[in-house]
Coordinates of C-alpha atoms and ligand atoms in Angstrom, one line a residue:
Chain A
M1 CA -1.2 -26.4 1.1
I2 CA -3.2 -25.4 -2.1
Q3 CA -6.4 -26.9 -2.3
V4 CA -8.7 -26.3 -5.2
S5 CA -12.3 -27.3 -4.8
G6 CA -14.7 -27.5 -7.6
A7 CA -13.2 -24.8 -9.4
V8 CA -14.9 -23.8 -12.6
K9 CA -14.0 -21.0 -15.1
A10 CA -16.1 -20.5 -18.2
Y11 CA -15.5 -18.0 -21.1
G12 CA -19.3 -17.9 -22.6
D13 CA -20.7 -21.2 -22.8
V14 CA -17.3 -22.8 -22.6
R15 CA -15.8 -24.1 -19.3
V16 CA -12.3 -24.1 -20.1
V17 CA -11.8 -25.1 -16.1
D18 CA -14.9 -27.4 -15.6
G19 CA -14.8 -28.9 -12.1
V20 CA -11.2 -29.3 -10.8
D21 CA -10.3 -30.7 -7.4
L22 CA -6.9 -30.7 -6.3
A23 CA -5.1 -30.7 -3.1
L24 CA -1.3 -29.8 -3.7
A25 CA 0.7 -30.7 -0.5
P26 CA 3.5 -28.2 0.6
G27 CA 6.9 -29.1 -0.8
G28 CA 8.3 -30.6 -3.7
I29 CA 7.7 -29.9 -7.4
T30 CA 4.2 -30.4 -9.0
S31 CA 4.1 -30.2 -12.7
I32 CA 1.0 -29.5 -14.6
I33 CA 0.8 -31.2 -18.2
G34 CA -1.5 -31.6 -21.2
P35 CA -2.4 -30.5 -24.4
N36 CA -2.5 -26.8 -25.7
G37 CA -6.0 -25.4 -24.5
A38 CA -6.2 -28.1 -21.6
G39 CA -7.0 -25.0 -19.3
K40 CA -3.6 -25.2 -17.6
S41 CA -2.8 -21.7 -17.8
T42 CA -6.4 -20.6 -16.8
L43 CA -6.4 -22.7 -13.8
L44 CA -2.9 -21.6 -12.6
S45 CA -4.2 -17.8 -13.0
C46 CA -7.3 -18.7 -10.8
V47 CA -5.1 -20.1 -8.4
A48 CA -2.9 -16.7 -8.4
R49 CA -6.2 -14.7 -8.1
L50 CA -5.7 -13.2 -11.5
L51 CA -9.0 -14.6 -12.7
D52 CA -11.9 -14.7 -10.6
L53 CA -13.8 -18.0 -10.6
D54 CA -17.3 -19.0 -11.7
G55 CA -17.6 -21.7 -9.3
G56 CA -15.8 -23.3 -6.3
T57 CA -12.9 -22.1 -4.4
V58 CA -9.2 -22.0 -4.2
T59 CA -7.2 -21.9 -0.7
V60 CA -3.7 -21.5 -0.1
D61 CA -2.7 -22.2 3.4
G62 CA -6.5 -21.9 4.3
L63 CA -6.6 -18.6 2.9
D64 CA -9.3 -18.0 0.0
V65 CA -7.3 -16.6 -2.6
H66 CA -10.2 -14.4 -3.9
R67 CA -11.3 -13.1 -0.5
T68 CA -7.9 -12.5 1.1
A69 CA -6.2 -9.2 0.8
S70 CA -4.0 -9.1 -2.3
D71 CA -0.7 -7.7 -0.3
V72 CA -1.1 -10.4 2.2
L73 CA -1.4 -13.3 -0.5
A74 CA 1.6 -11.6 -2.5
R75 CA 4.2 -12.7 0.5
R76 CA 2.9 -16.2 0.3
L77 CA 2.6 -17.0 -3.5
S78 CA 4.2 -15.8 -6.7
M79 CA 3.5 -16.7 -10.0
L80 CA 5.4 -16.5 -13.4
R81 CA 2.8 -15.8 -16.4
Q82 CA 3.2 -17.6 -19.8
D83 CA 3.8 -14.0 -21.4
N84 CA 4.8 -11.0 -20.0
H85 CA 4.4 -7.8 -21.7
L86 CA 5.8 -4.4 -20.5
T87 CA 4.8 -0.7 -21.3
A88 CA 7.8 0.7 -19.7
R89 CA 11.5 0.3 -20.4
L90 CA 13.3 -1.4 -17.5
T91 CA 16.7 -2.8 -16.8
V92 CA 16.8 -6.4 -15.9
R93 CA 18.0 -5.4 -12.2
D94 CA 15.0 -3.1 -11.9
L95 CA 12.7 -6.1 -12.8
V96 CA 14.1 -8.2 -10.4
A97 CA 13.9 -5.6 -7.7
F98 CA 10.2 -5.2 -8.1
G99 CA 10.1 -8.9 -6.8
R100 CA 10.8 -7.6 -3.3
Y101 CA 7.6 -5.3 -3.4
P102 CA 5.4 -7.1 -1.3
W103 CA 7.9 -7.1 1.4
S104 CA 9.6 -3.5 1.0
K105 CA 6.5 -1.9 -0.4
G106 CA 9.4 0.1 -2.8
R107 CA 11.6 0.9 -0.2
P108 CA 14.3 -1.6 -0.5
T109 CA 16.5 -2.4 2.6
P110 CA 20.1 -4.0 2.0
D111 CA 18.6 -7.3 2.8
D112 CA 16.3 -6.9 -0.2
D113 CA 19.4 -5.7 -2.2
R114 CA 21.0 -8.7 -1.5
L115 CA 18.2 -11.1 -2.1
V116 CA 17.9 -9.0 -5.6
A117 CA 21.5 -9.8 -6.1
E118 CA 21.2 -13.5 -5.2
A119 CA 18.4 -14.0 -7.7
L120 CA 20.6 -12.2 -10.4
A121 CA 23.5 -14.8 -9.7
F122 CA 21.2 -17.8 -9.4
L123 CA 19.9 -17.2 -12.9
E124 CA 23.3 -16.3 -14.4
L125 CA 22.0 -12.6 -15.2
E126 CA 24.8 -10.6 -13.6
P127 CA 26.1 -9.8 -17.3
F128 CA 22.7 -8.3 -18.1
A129 CA 21.7 -6.6 -15.0
G130 CA 22.1 -3.1 -16.3
R131 CA 20.7 -3.9 -19.9
Y132 CA 17.2 -2.8 -20.5
L133 CA 14.8 -6.0 -21.1
D134 CA 14.1 -5.2 -24.8
E135 CA 18.0 -5.5 -25.4
L136 CA 17.8 -9.4 -24.6
S137 CA 17.1 -12.5 -26.1
G138 CA 13.7 -14.2 -25.4
G139 CA 15.7 -16.7 -23.0
Q140 CA 17.4 -14.1 -21.1
R141 CA 14.1 -12.1 -20.4
Q142 CA 12.4 -15.1 -19.6
R143 CA 15.2 -15.7 -17.1
A144 CA 14.9 -12.3 -15.6
F145 CA 10.9 -13.0 -15.2
V146 CA 11.8 -16.1 -13.1
A147 CA 14.5 -14.3 -11.2
M148 CA 11.8 -11.7 -10.1
V149 CA 9.4 -14.5 -9.3
L150 CA 12.0 -16.2 -6.9
C151 CA 13.0 -12.9 -5.5
Q152 CA 9.7 -12.4 -4.3
G153 CA 10.7 -15.1 -1.7
T154 CA 7.2 -17.1 -1.3
D155 CA 6.5 -20.2 0.2
Y156 CA 4.4 -21.1 -3.0
V157 CA 5.8 -20.5 -6.7
L158 CA 3.5 -20.9 -9.9
L159 CA 5.3 -20.9 -13.0
D160 CA 3.5 -21.4 -16.4
E161 CA 5.8 -22.7 -18.9
P162 CA 9.1 -21.3 -17.5
L163 CA 11.0 -23.3 -20.0
N164 CA 9.8 -21.2 -22.9
N165 CA 12.3 -19.7 -25.3
L166 CA 15.2 -21.5 -22.9
D167 CA 18.0 -23.4 -24.8
L168 CA 18.8 -26.8 -23.7
R169 CA 21.5 -25.7 -21.2
H170 CA 19.5 -23.1 -19.5
A171 CA 16.4 -25.6 -19.4
V172 CA 18.1 -28.0 -17.3
A173 CA 19.7 -25.2 -15.6
M174 CA 16.2 -23.9 -14.7
M175 CA 14.6 -27.5 -13.8
R176 CA 17.8 -27.7 -11.5
L177 CA 17.3 -24.6 -9.9
L178 CA 13.7 -25.2 -9.3
R179 CA 14.7 -28.6 -7.4
R180 CA 16.7 -26.7 -5.2
A181 CA 14.2 -24.1 -4.3
A182 CA 12.0 -27.1 -3.3
D183 CA 14.7 -29.2 -1.8
E184 CA 16.7 -26.9 0.2
L185 CA 14.5 -23.5 0.4
G186 CA 11.4 -25.8 0.9
R187 CA 9.4 -24.0 -1.5
T188 CA 6.3 -25.6 -3.0
V189 CA 6.6 -25.1 -6.8
V190 CA 3.8 -25.9 -9.2
V191 CA 5.1 -25.6 -12.9
V192 CA 3.2 -26.1 -16.0
L193 CA 5.5 -28.2 -18.5
H194 CA 5.0 -29.0 -22.1
D195 CA 7.7 -31.7 -22.1
V196 CA 6.2 -34.9 -20.4
N197 CA 9.9 -36.4 -20.2
V198 CA 11.1 -33.1 -18.3
A199 CA 7.9 -33.5 -16.2
A200 CA 8.8 -37.2 -15.4
A201 CA 12.2 -36.3 -14.7
Y202 CA 12.3 -33.5 -12.1
S203 CA 8.8 -33.6 -10.5
D204 CA 7.5 -35.4 -7.4
H205 CA 3.9 -35.1 -8.4
V206 CA 2.5 -34.9 -11.9
V207 CA -1.2 -33.6 -12.5
A208 CA -2.4 -34.1 -16.3
M209 CA -5.2 -32.0 -17.4
R210 CA -7.2 -32.1 -20.9
D211 CA -10.4 -30.3 -21.9
G212 CA -10.4 -28.3 -18.4
V213 CA -10.5 -31.5 -16.1
V214 CA -7.9 -33.3 -14.3
V215 CA -7.5 -36.7 -16.0
H216 CA -4.5 -38.1 -14.2
Q217 CA -2.4 -37.3 -11.0
G218 CA 0.1 -39.1 -9.1
A219 CA 4.1 -39.9 -9.1
P220 CA 5.7 -39.8 -12.5
S221 CA 6.1 -43.3 -12.5
T222 CA 2.4 -43.9 -13.0
L223 CA 2.0 -41.1 -15.8
M224 CA 4.9 -42.7 -18.0
R225 CA 2.8 -45.6 -19.3
T226 CA 1.6 -45.8 -22.9
E227 CA -2.2 -46.0 -22.2
V228 CA -2.2 -43.1 -19.8
L229 CA -0.3 -40.9 -22.2
A230 CA -2.6 -42.0 -25.0
E231 CA -5.6 -40.5 -23.0
I232 CA -3.8 -37.5 -22.1
Y233 CA -2.4 -36.6 -25.7
D234 CA -4.5 -38.7 -27.8
L235 CA -1.2 -39.7 -29.2
E236 CA 0.7 -43.3 -29.3
L237 CA 4.0 -42.8 -27.1
A238 CA 6.2 -45.6 -26.5
V239 CA 8.0 -45.7 -23.3
H240 CA 11.7 -47.0 -23.0
H241 CA 13.8 -46.9 -19.8
L242 CA 16.9 -45.3 -20.2
D243 CA 19.4 -45.6 -17.2
G244 CA 16.3 -46.6 -15.1
R245 CA 14.3 -43.2 -16.2
P246 CA 11.3 -43.5 -18.4
V247 CA 11.3 -41.9 -21.4
A248 CA 8.2 -41.2 -23.9
V249 CA 9.2 -41.3 -27.5
P250 CA 6.3 -40.7 -30.1
A251 CA 6.3 -43.1 -33.2
L252 CA 7.7 -41.6 -36.4
Chain B
M1 CA 30.5 -12.8 -4.4
P2 CA 31.6 -9.2 -3.9
A3 CA 33.7 -8.7 -7.2
P4 CA 30.7 -8.7 -9.8
A5 CA 28.4 -6.8 -7.1
A6 CA 30.8 -3.9 -6.8
G7 CA 31.3 -3.9 -10.3
A8 CA 27.7 -3.9 -11.0
S9 CA 26.9 -1.2 -8.6
A10 CA 29.4 1.2 -10.0
S11 CA 28.2 0.5 -13.5
T12 CA 24.3 1.8 -12.2
A13 CA 26.0 4.7 -10.5
P14 CA 25.6 7.2 -13.0
A15 CA 22.2 6.1 -14.0
D16 CA 21.0 6.6 -10.7
R17 CA 22.2 10.1 -10.7
R18 CA 20.7 11.0 -14.1
P19 CA 17.2 11.6 -12.9
A20 CA 18.4 14.1 -10.0
R21 CA 20.6 15.7 -12.5
V22 CA 17.5 16.2 -15.2
L23 CA 15.3 17.4 -12.3
A24 CA 17.8 20.0 -11.1
V25 CA 18.3 21.4 -14.8
L26 CA 14.7 21.4 -15.5
G27 CA 14.0 23.1 -12.4
L28 CA 16.4 25.7 -13.1
V29 CA 15.2 26.3 -16.5
A30 CA 11.3 26.6 -15.2
A31 CA 12.5 29.0 -12.8
L32 CA 14.3 31.2 -15.3
C33 CA 10.8 30.9 -17.5
V34 CA 9.0 32.2 -14.8
V35 CA 11.1 35.2 -13.9
G36 CA 11.5 35.9 -17.7
F37 CA 7.5 36.0 -17.9
L38 CA 7.3 38.1 -14.9
T39 CA 9.9 40.5 -15.9
V40 CA 10.6 40.6 -19.8
D41 CA 9.3 43.7 -21.5
A42 CA 7.5 45.0 -18.4
R43 CA 6.2 48.4 -19.1
G44 CA 4.8 50.5 -16.3
A45 CA 5.0 50.4 -12.6
W46 CA 6.5 46.9 -10.8
D47 CA 3.9 47.1 -8.2
F48 CA 1.2 46.8 -10.9
V49 CA 2.8 44.4 -13.4
L50 CA 4.0 41.7 -10.9
P51 CA 1.1 40.9 -9.4
F52 CA -0.9 40.9 -12.6
R53 CA 1.7 38.5 -14.1
G54 CA 2.2 36.8 -11.1
V55 CA -1.4 35.7 -10.8
K56 CA -1.2 34.4 -14.4
V57 CA 2.2 32.6 -13.6
V58 CA 0.3 30.7 -10.9
A59 CA -2.3 29.8 -13.0
L60 CA -0.3 28.4 -15.7
L61 CA 1.8 26.5 -13.2
L62 CA -1.3 24.9 -12.1
V63 CA -2.6 24.2 -15.6
A64 CA 0.7 22.7 -16.6
Y65 CA 1.2 20.6 -13.2
A66 CA -2.4 19.1 -13.7
I67 CA -2.0 18.2 -17.2
A68 CA 1.4 16.6 -17.0
V69 CA 0.4 14.9 -13.8
S70 CA -3.0 13.5 -15.0
T71 CA -1.4 12.7 -18.5
V72 CA 1.5 10.4 -16.7
L73 CA -1.0 8.9 -14.2
F74 CA -3.6 8.0 -16.6
Q75 CA -0.8 6.2 -19.0
T76 CA 0.3 4.2 -16.1
V77 CA -3.0 2.9 -15.1
T78 CA -4.3 2.2 -18.4
E79 CA -0.8 0.5 -19.6
N80 CA -0.2 2.6 -22.8
R81 CA 1.8 5.7 -23.7
I82 CA -0.5 6.8 -26.2
L83 CA -3.9 7.6 -24.8
T84 CA -4.2 10.6 -22.7
P85 CA -7.2 11.6 -20.5
S86 CA -7.8 14.3 -23.1
I87 CA -7.6 12.2 -26.1
M88 CA -10.1 9.7 -24.1
G89 CA -12.7 12.8 -23.9
F90 CA -12.3 13.7 -20.3
D91 CA -12.1 17.7 -21.0
A92 CA -14.8 17.1 -23.4
L93 CA -17.0 15.6 -20.7
Y94 CA -16.3 18.5 -18.6
V95 CA -17.2 20.9 -21.2
A96 CA -20.2 18.9 -21.6
L97 CA -21.0 19.3 -18.1
Q98 CA -20.6 23.1 -18.1
T99 CA -22.9 23.3 -21.3
G100 CA -25.5 20.9 -19.9
L101 CA -25.4 23.2 -16.6
V102 CA -25.9 26.4 -18.4
F103 CA -28.8 24.8 -20.2
A104 CA -30.5 23.0 -17.3
V105 CA -30.2 26.1 -15.1
G106 CA -29.9 29.1 -17.4
S107 CA -26.7 31.6 -17.5
A108 CA -28.7 34.2 -15.2
R109 CA -29.4 31.9 -12.3
L110 CA -26.0 30.4 -12.6
A111 CA -24.5 33.8 -12.5
A112 CA -26.2 34.2 -9.1
V113 CA -24.6 31.3 -7.9
D114 CA -21.2 31.8 -6.2
P115 CA -18.4 30.6 -8.7
H116 CA -16.8 28.7 -6.3
L117 CA -19.7 26.6 -5.4
R118 CA -20.3 26.1 -9.4
F119 CA -17.1 24.8 -9.8
A120 CA -17.1 22.6 -6.8
V121 CA -20.4 20.7 -8.4
E122 CA -18.9 20.5 -11.5
V123 CA -15.8 18.8 -10.4
L124 CA -18.0 16.5 -8.4
L125 CA -20.1 15.7 -11.1
M126 CA -17.0 15.2 -13.4
V127 CA -15.5 12.9 -10.8
G128 CA -18.7 10.5 -10.6
L129 CA -19.4 10.6 -14.7
A130 CA -15.6 10.2 -15.3
G131 CA -15.3 7.5 -13.1
L132 CA -18.3 5.6 -14.3
L133 CA -17.3 5.9 -17.8
F134 CA -13.8 5.1 -17.5
R135 CA -13.8 2.6 -14.9
W136 CA -15.7 0.1 -17.2
L137 CA -13.3 0.9 -20.2
F138 CA -9.9 0.4 -18.1
T139 CA -10.8 -2.1 -15.4
G140 CA -12.0 -5.9 -16.2
A141 CA -11.1 -7.6 -19.3
R142 CA -8.3 -5.9 -21.3
R143 CA -9.2 -4.1 -24.5
S144 CA -6.8 -3.7 -27.2
L145 CA -5.2 -0.1 -27.5
H146 CA -6.7 0.7 -31.0
L147 CA -10.3 -0.2 -29.7
L148 CA -9.9 2.1 -26.8
L149 CA -8.5 4.9 -29.0
L150 CA -11.5 4.5 -30.9
A151 CA -13.8 4.3 -28.1
G152 CA -12.0 7.9 -27.1
I153 CA -12.5 9.5 -30.4
V154 CA -16.2 8.4 -30.5
I155 CA -16.7 9.5 -26.6
G156 CA -15.1 12.7 -27.3
V157 CA -17.0 13.5 -30.7
L158 CA -20.2 12.3 -29.1
L159 CA -19.8 14.7 -25.8
R160 CA -18.6 17.6 -28.1
S161 CA -21.6 17.3 -30.2
V162 CA -23.9 17.1 -27.6
S163 CA -22.1 20.4 -26.2
S164 CA -22.7 22.0 -29.6
F165 CA -26.0 20.9 -29.7
L166 CA -27.2 22.5 -26.4
Q167 CA -25.3 25.7 -27.2
R168 CA -27.5 25.8 -30.2
L169 CA -30.4 25.8 -28.2
I170 CA -29.0 28.1 -25.5
D171 CA -29.6 31.8 -26.3
P172 CA -26.9 33.9 -27.7
N173 CA -26.4 35.7 -24.6
E174 CA -26.3 32.7 -22.3
F175 CA -24.0 31.3 -24.8
A176 CA -21.3 34.1 -24.2
V177 CA -20.9 32.7 -20.6
L178 CA -19.6 29.6 -22.0
Q179 CA -17.6 30.9 -24.7
D180 CA -14.4 31.2 -22.3
A181 CA -14.6 27.5 -21.4
L182 CA -15.0 26.2 -24.8
F183 CA -11.8 27.4 -26.5
A184 CA -8.2 27.0 -25.3
S185 CA -6.4 29.9 -24.5
F186 CA -3.3 30.2 -22.3
N187 CA -3.4 33.9 -22.7
A188 CA -7.1 34.5 -21.2
V189 CA -6.8 32.6 -18.1
D190 CA -9.5 32.3 -15.7
T191 CA -8.0 33.6 -12.4
E192 CA -11.0 33.8 -10.3
L193 CA -11.1 30.2 -9.1
L194 CA -7.5 29.9 -8.7
G195 CA -7.7 29.5 -4.8
L196 CA -10.1 26.4 -5.1
A197 CA -8.2 25.2 -8.0
A198 CA -5.0 25.1 -6.1
L199 CA -6.5 23.5 -3.0
L200 CA -8.0 20.7 -5.3
V201 CA -4.8 20.3 -6.9
A202 CA -3.1 20.1 -3.7
G203 CA -5.6 17.4 -2.5
A204 CA -5.1 15.2 -5.6
S205 CA -1.4 15.5 -5.6
V206 CA -1.4 14.4 -1.8
V207 CA -3.3 11.0 -2.7
A208 CA -1.2 10.5 -5.8
W209 CA 2.2 11.1 -4.1
R210 CA 1.5 8.9 -1.4
E211 CA 1.0 6.0 -3.9
R212 CA 3.9 6.6 -6.0
R213 CA 5.7 3.3 -5.6
A214 CA 2.3 1.3 -6.2
Y215 CA 2.2 3.1 -9.8
D216 CA 5.6 2.1 -10.4
V217 CA 4.5 -1.5 -9.8
L218 CA 1.5 -0.9 -12.3
L219 CA 4.2 -0.5 -15.0
L220 CA 4.5 -4.1 -15.1
G221 CA 1.0 -4.6 -16.0
H222 CA -2.4 -5.5 -14.0
P223 CA -1.5 -9.2 -13.5
T224 CA 2.1 -9.0 -12.6
A225 CA 1.1 -5.8 -10.2
T226 CA -1.7 -8.2 -8.6
V227 CA 0.9 -11.1 -8.1
L228 CA 3.0 -8.4 -6.3
G229 CA 0.0 -7.4 -4.0
V230 CA -1.3 -4.2 -5.5
D231 CA -5.1 -4.1 -5.7
H232 CA -5.3 -3.2 -9.0
A233 CA -9.2 -2.0 -9.4
R234 CA -9.0 0.3 -6.3
T235 CA -5.9 1.7 -7.4
V236 CA -7.1 2.4 -10.7
T237 CA -10.2 4.1 -9.3
R238 CA -8.2 6.1 -7.2
V239 CA -6.0 7.4 -10.1
L240 CA -9.2 8.0 -12.2
V241 CA -10.8 10.2 -9.7
V242 CA -7.3 12.1 -9.3
V243 CA -7.1 12.5 -13.1
A244 CA -10.9 14.0 -13.1
V245 CA -10.1 16.5 -10.6
L246 CA -6.9 17.4 -12.5
V247 CA -8.6 17.7 -15.7
S248 CA -11.5 19.7 -14.5
V249 CA -9.1 22.1 -12.9
S250 CA -7.1 22.7 -16.3
T251 CA -10.1 22.8 -18.3
A252 CA -11.8 25.4 -16.0
L253 CA -8.6 27.4 -16.3
V254 CA -7.6 27.6 -19.9
G255 CA -10.3 25.2 -21.7
P256 CA -9.8 21.9 -23.3
V257 CA -6.4 21.3 -24.7
T258 CA -5.9 17.9 -26.7
F259 CA -2.3 17.1 -27.2
F260 CA -0.2 19.0 -24.7
G261 CA 0.2 16.1 -22.2
L262 CA 1.1 13.7 -24.6
L263 CA 3.6 16.0 -25.6
V264 CA 5.4 16.6 -22.3
A265 CA 4.8 13.0 -20.9
H266 CA 6.8 11.7 -23.9
L267 CA 9.6 14.2 -23.3
A268 CA 9.6 13.4 -19.7
Y269 CA 9.9 9.6 -20.4
Q270 CA 12.8 10.2 -22.9
L271 CA 14.7 12.8 -20.8
V272 CA 14.5 11.4 -17.0
G273 CA 15.9 7.9 -17.9
S274 CA 13.9 6.2 -14.9
H275 CA 10.9 4.5 -14.7
Q276 CA 9.9 5.7 -11.3
H277 CA 7.0 8.1 -10.8
R278 CA 9.0 10.3 -8.3
H279 CA 11.3 11.0 -11.2
V280 CA 8.9 10.9 -14.2
L281 CA 5.9 13.0 -12.7
P282 CA 8.0 15.8 -11.3
A283 CA 9.8 16.0 -14.8
A284 CA 6.7 16.2 -17.0
A285 CA 5.6 18.9 -14.6
L286 CA 8.6 20.9 -14.8
L287 CA 8.6 20.4 -18.6
A288 CA 5.1 21.7 -19.0
A289 CA 5.7 24.5 -17.2
I290 CA 8.5 25.5 -19.0
T291 CA 6.6 25.0 -22.4
L292 CA 3.9 27.0 -21.2
I293 CA 5.3 29.8 -19.3
G294 CA 8.5 30.1 -21.4
G295 CA 6.5 29.8 -24.3
Q296 CA 3.8 32.3 -23.2
A297 CA 6.6 34.7 -22.0
V298 CA 8.0 34.6 -25.7
L299 CA 4.7 34.8 -27.7
E300 CA 3.1 37.5 -25.5
H301 CA 6.1 39.6 -24.2
V302 CA 8.6 39.2 -26.9
L303 CA 6.8 38.6 -30.0
G304 CA 3.3 40.4 -29.0
L305 CA 1.4 37.7 -30.2
D306 CA -2.0 36.6 -28.7
T307 CA -3.5 33.0 -28.5
A308 CA -0.7 31.5 -30.9
L309 CA 0.6 29.2 -27.9
S310 CA -2.2 26.7 -28.1
V311 CA -1.7 26.2 -31.7
V312 CA 1.9 25.7 -31.5
V313 CA 1.6 23.3 -28.7
E314 CA -1.1 21.5 -30.2
L315 CA 0.7 20.9 -33.2
L316 CA 3.7 19.6 -31.6
G317 CA 1.5 17.1 -29.4
G318 CA -0.3 16.2 -32.6
L319 CA 2.9 15.3 -34.3
V320 CA 4.1 13.1 -31.4
L321 CA 0.9 11.2 -31.5
L322 CA 1.1 10.6 -35.2
T323 CA 4.8 9.3 -34.4
L324 CA 3.7 7.1 -31.7
L325 CA 0.7 5.8 -33.6
L326 CA 2.9 4.9 -36.9
R327 CA 5.8 3.5 -34.8
E328 CA 3.1 1.3 -33.0
G329 CA 1.8 0.1 -36.3
R330 CA 5.0 -0.9 -37.7
R331 CA 5.6 -3.2 -34.7
Ligands
ADP401 N1 -9.8 -14.8 -22.4 C1 -10.3 -15.8 -23.1 N2 -11.4 -15.8 -23.6 C2 -12.0 -16.8 -24.1 N3 -11.2 -18.0 -24.2 C3 -10.2 -18.0 -23.5 C4 -9.5 -16.9 -22.8 N4 -8.4 -17.4 -22.4 C5 -8.2 -18.7 -22.5 N5 -9.5 -19.2 -23.4 C6 -9.5 -20.6 -24.2 O1 -9.6 -21.3 -22.8 C7 -8.9 -22.7 -23.2 C8 -7.8 -23.1 -22.0 O2 -6.7 -21.9 -22.5 P1 -5.4 -22.0 -21.2 O3 -5.7 -22.1 -19.9 O4 -4.6 -21.0 -21.9 O5 -4.8 -23.2 -21.9 P2 -3.4 -24.2 -21.8 O6 -2.4 -23.2 -21.0 O7 -3.6 -25.4 -21.2 O8 -2.7 -24.0 -23.1 C9 -8.6 -22.4 -24.6 O9 -9.3 -23.1 -25.4 C10 -8.3 -21.0 -24.7 O10 -8.8 -20.7 -26.1
MG402 MG1 -1.0 -21.9 -21.2

């Protein structure tokens, strides 16, 4: 259970997360959507203890993330950040293997090696495993980082725009992979998405943010309504049903 | 799926063996340099030459090791490959400390103090001050590389002018005491403090070596390292202490050296073909030893030149810095 209570994060006078209360039950996929600058990345970073809060608390399975030892949390919660920059030159395999650090502390066992190989296979990275990250396309690199995060083997997985840079095929593969992680492995997946249609199609629960506050949450069917979407995005969107699935389309 | 796994491990095997091979070759060359330094052009009785040169070799090894290791660790925790402790003014701080002590206490009274005690006090002050000064620069909000570089230059200039201002106030006789500390010379090594220096370096090394795997994780950057459970602030603080100790040792022994660390760290990154500190740290230390001891052997014993090595080394290191800055600027 991820419990966010009265979370506030301010830069100067601007509260970019302005009193967020959220309770995310274990299991399933929760999508966070909202316009640019709504505070989605900031909220996720606060949950993952990458940013300190200016007010409120975040707990994961009852552990206050800002007070619990970092290495304890690293076995429960992992996160993919929106942009990842490296100073060192690493191969894809090296990077993914770092995902096992919370468990192996840098001394990988055969089990760790097996999990790394599985993660590489899951994300179709085997052909590139020995390549340096700076020799990959943006989408391939993105998949390598996701492989590292999944390799960490935590119950809670936070992903900030994991579909960045991915082509359509890999985007669909990524969402199916997250679905499998939730359904088959029982992981709790929280994912920031910028496409409402993707969010509606693949998630169990949707949280919509705007200006640092949660403006809507519930099942995808409650989100996909013209008036709800208008409130979130300030945009007129028509919702059609195709093969029984809601699809939001902007007017031309 | 056994097929791809087998193929993958076969393709990584040579890469896995490369660091070990590089280290073996570097170790061999370093050993040759030491032997060369001890024996080339030795005139006079061996039982005089060997101990005399032996002490010098030990001192140069300590300096090489301290500069190389402090530079690599500093670059790891600050997530860059351009800034080094000396570029950020660590050794200027140490010189300012020494000058300040002479100014405050007076060289006559200072000379009465056991040099070991004085060195120990200087190192302690250095650890405290460097800790304070660089902690706020490198923990907390992430600053741009260029801002940090600028801050380093400003700090360095500021400390150097404080030192030279104090030196002007000190009377000329007292100034002579400082002379050694102020100019880099691999030729005139201060060997009196060797034992204590070795002890400090050993202590710092134990701390650093035990954390080597966490340093590998720091290469992924502050946020990702945190996600993987490394306590970033604590690790960075410890590394800054280790760096402060190592810089104090090298500055006390040979004086301030600006670009040497950058030179050997970059050679190590290029040569070793591994990101792991268990490979990079020894490689950088061996490269530093080869450069210092080999270079000094050639200059001193073959060419008969005096202080030229620091000039050559600084020139090469300065060129590395320029190249890196230009490359960074083009990106
Ligand atoms: N380090 C920072 N300093 C000042 N403002 C910031 C900082 N990081 C983010 N912001 C601001 O906070 C707001 C929310 O950012 P973010 O959480 O990244 O939004 P989202 O991920 O929803 O697009 C934005 O207006 C952004 O400009
Ligand atoms: Mg964002």
